[in-house]
Coordinates of N, CA and C in Angstrom, one line a residue:
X286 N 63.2 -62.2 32.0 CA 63.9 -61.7 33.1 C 65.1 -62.7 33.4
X287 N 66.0 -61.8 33.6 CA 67.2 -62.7 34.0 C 67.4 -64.0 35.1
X288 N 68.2 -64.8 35.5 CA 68.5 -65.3 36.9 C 69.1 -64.1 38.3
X289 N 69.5 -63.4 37.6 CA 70.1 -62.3 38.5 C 68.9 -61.3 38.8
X290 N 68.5 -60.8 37.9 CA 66.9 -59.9 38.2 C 66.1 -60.9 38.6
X291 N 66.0 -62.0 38.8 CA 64.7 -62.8 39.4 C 65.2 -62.8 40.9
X292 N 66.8 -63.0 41.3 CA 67.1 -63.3 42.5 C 67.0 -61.9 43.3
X293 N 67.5 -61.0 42.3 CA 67.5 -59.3 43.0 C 66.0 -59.4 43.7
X294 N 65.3 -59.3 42.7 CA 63.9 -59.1 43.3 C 63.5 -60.1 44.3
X295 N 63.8 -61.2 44.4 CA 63.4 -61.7 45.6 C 63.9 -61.4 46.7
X296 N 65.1 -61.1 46.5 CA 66.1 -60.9 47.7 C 65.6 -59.3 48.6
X297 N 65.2 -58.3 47.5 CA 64.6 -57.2 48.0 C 63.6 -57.2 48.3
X298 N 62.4 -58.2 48.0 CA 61.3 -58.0 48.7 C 61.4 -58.9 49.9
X299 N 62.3 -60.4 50.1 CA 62.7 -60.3 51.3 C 63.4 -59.5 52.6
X300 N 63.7 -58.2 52.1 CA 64.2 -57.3 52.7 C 63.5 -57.2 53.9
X301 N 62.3 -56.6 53.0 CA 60.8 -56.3 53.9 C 60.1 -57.2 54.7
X302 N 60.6 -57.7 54.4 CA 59.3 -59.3 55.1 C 60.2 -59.5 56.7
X303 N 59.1 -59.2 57.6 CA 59.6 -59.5 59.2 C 59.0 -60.5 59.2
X304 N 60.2 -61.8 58.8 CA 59.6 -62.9 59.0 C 61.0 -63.9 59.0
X305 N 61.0 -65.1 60.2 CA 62.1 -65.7 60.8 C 62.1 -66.7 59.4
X306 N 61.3 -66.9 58.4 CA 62.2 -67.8 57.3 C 62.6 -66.8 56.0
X307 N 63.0 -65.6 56.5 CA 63.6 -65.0 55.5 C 64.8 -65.4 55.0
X308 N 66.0 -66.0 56.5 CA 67.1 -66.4 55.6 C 67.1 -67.7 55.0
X309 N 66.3 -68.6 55.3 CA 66.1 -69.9 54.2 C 65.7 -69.3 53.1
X310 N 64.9 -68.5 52.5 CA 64.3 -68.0 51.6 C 65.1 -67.6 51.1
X311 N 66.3 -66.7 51.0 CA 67.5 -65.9 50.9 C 68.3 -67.3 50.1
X312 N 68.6 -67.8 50.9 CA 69.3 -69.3 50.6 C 68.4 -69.8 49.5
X313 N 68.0 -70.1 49.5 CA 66.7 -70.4 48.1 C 67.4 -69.8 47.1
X314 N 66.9 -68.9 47.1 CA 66.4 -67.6 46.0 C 68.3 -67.7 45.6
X315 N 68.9 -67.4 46.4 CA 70.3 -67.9 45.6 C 71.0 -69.8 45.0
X316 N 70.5 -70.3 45.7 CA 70.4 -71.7 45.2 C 69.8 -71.5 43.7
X317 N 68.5 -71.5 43.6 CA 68.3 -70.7 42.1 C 69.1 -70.3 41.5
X318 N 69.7 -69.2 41.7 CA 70.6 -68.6 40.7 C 71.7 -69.5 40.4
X319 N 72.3 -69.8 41.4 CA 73.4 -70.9 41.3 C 73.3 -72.4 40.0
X320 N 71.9 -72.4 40.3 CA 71.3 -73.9 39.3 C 71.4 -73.0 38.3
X321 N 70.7 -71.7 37.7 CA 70.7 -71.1 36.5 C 72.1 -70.9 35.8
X322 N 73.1 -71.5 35.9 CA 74.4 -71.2 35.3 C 75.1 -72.6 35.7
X323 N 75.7 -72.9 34.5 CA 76.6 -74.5 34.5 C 77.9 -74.2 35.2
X324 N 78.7 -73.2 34.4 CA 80.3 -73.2 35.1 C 80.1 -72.4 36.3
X325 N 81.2 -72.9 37.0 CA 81.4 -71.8 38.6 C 81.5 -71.0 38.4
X326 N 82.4 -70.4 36.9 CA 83.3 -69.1 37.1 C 81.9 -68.2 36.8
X327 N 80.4 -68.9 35.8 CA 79.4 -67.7 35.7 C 79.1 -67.9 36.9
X328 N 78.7 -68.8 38.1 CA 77.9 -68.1 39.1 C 78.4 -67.2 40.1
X329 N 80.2 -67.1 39.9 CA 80.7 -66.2 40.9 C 80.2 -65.1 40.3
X330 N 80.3 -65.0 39.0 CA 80.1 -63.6 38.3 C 78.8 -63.0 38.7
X331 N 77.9 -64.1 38.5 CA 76.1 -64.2 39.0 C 76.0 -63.6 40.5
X332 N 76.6 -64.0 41.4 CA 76.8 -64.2 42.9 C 77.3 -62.6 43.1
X333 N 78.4 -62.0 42.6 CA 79.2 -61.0 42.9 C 77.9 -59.9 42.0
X334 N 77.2 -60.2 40.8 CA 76.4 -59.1 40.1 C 75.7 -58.7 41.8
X335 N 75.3 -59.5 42.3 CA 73.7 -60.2 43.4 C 74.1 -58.9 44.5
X336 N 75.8 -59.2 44.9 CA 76.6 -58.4 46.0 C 76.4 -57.0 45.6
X337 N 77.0 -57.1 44.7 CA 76.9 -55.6 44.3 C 75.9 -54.3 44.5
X338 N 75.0 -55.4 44.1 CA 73.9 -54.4 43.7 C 72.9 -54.3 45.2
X339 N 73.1 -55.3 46.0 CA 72.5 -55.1 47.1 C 73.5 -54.5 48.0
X340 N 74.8 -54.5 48.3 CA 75.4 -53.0 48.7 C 75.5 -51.8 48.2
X341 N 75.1 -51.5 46.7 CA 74.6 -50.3 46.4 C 73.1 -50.0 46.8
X342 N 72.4 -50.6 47.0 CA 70.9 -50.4 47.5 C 70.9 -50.0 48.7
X343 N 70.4 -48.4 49.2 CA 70.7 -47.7 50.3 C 69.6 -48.0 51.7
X344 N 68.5 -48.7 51.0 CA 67.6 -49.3 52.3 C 68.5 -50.5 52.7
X345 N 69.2 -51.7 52.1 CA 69.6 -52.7 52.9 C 71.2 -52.9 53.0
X346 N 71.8 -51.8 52.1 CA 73.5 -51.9 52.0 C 73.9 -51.9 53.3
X347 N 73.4 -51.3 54.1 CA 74.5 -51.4 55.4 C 73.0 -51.8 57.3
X348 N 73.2 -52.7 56.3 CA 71.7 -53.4 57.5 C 72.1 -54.4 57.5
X349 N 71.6 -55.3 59.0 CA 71.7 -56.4 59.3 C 71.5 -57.3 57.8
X350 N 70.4 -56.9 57.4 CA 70.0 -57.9 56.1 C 71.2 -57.9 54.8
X351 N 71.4 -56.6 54.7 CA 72.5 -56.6 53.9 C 73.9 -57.6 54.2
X352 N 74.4 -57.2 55.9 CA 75.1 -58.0 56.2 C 75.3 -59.5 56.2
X353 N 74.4 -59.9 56.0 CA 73.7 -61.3 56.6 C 73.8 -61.6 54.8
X354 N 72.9 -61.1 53.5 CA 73.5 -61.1 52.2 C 74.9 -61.4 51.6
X355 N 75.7 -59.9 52.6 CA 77.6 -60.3 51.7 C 77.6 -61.8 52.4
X356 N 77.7 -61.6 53.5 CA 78.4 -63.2 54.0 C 77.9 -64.4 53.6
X357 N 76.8 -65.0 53.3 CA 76.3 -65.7 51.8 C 76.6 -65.7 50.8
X358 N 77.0 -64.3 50.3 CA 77.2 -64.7 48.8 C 78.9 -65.0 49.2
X359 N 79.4 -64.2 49.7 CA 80.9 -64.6 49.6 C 81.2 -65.8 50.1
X360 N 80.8 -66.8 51.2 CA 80.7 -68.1 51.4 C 80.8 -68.8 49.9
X361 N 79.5 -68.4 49.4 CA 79.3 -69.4 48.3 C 80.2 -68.9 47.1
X362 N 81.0 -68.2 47.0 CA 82.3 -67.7 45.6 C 83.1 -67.9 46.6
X363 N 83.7 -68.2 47.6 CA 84.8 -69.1 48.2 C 84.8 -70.3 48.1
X364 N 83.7 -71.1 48.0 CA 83.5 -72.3 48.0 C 83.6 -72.8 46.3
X365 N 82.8 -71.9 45.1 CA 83.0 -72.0 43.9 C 84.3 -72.4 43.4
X366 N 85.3 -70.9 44.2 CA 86.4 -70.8 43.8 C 87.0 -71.9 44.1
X367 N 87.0 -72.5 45.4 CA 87.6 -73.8 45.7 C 87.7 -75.1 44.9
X368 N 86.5 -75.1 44.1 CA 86.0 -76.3 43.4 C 86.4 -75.8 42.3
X369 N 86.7 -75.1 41.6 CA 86.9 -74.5 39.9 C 88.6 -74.9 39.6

């Protein structure tokens, strides 16, 4: 399994979970993927695959959770981009 399918899946089954350490867990689960790739330029690629697919996903694309998702991952590919 990939670093991007390991983080997908976690990130969706955090979806579900009514539970107040979801978004450390979220932050995790991407920290992972971030370690899984050496240059910036793959983890924006990594980071934006993550965006994508969880704003095409129609339970959390346009939910608080989803929202709370973009603004993390894009934090973190503004910050890449800054350092590259």
């Amino acid at each position: 399994m990939t670093p991007v399918s390991r983080c997908l899946r976690k990130v969706d089954y955090l979806s579900a979970v009514p539970d107040s350490t979801a978004a450390s867990r979220v932050d995790a689960a991407l920290d992972e993927l971030e370690q899984a790739y050496r240059r910036p330029s793959e983890r924006i690629v990594a980071l934006e695959t993550v965006l994508q697919e969880v704003s095409r996903n129609r339970r959390t694309g346009s939910t608080p959770f989803g929202w709370f998702i973009r603004g993390s991952v894009e934090r973190r590919q503004e910050k890449l981009a800054r350092s590259a």
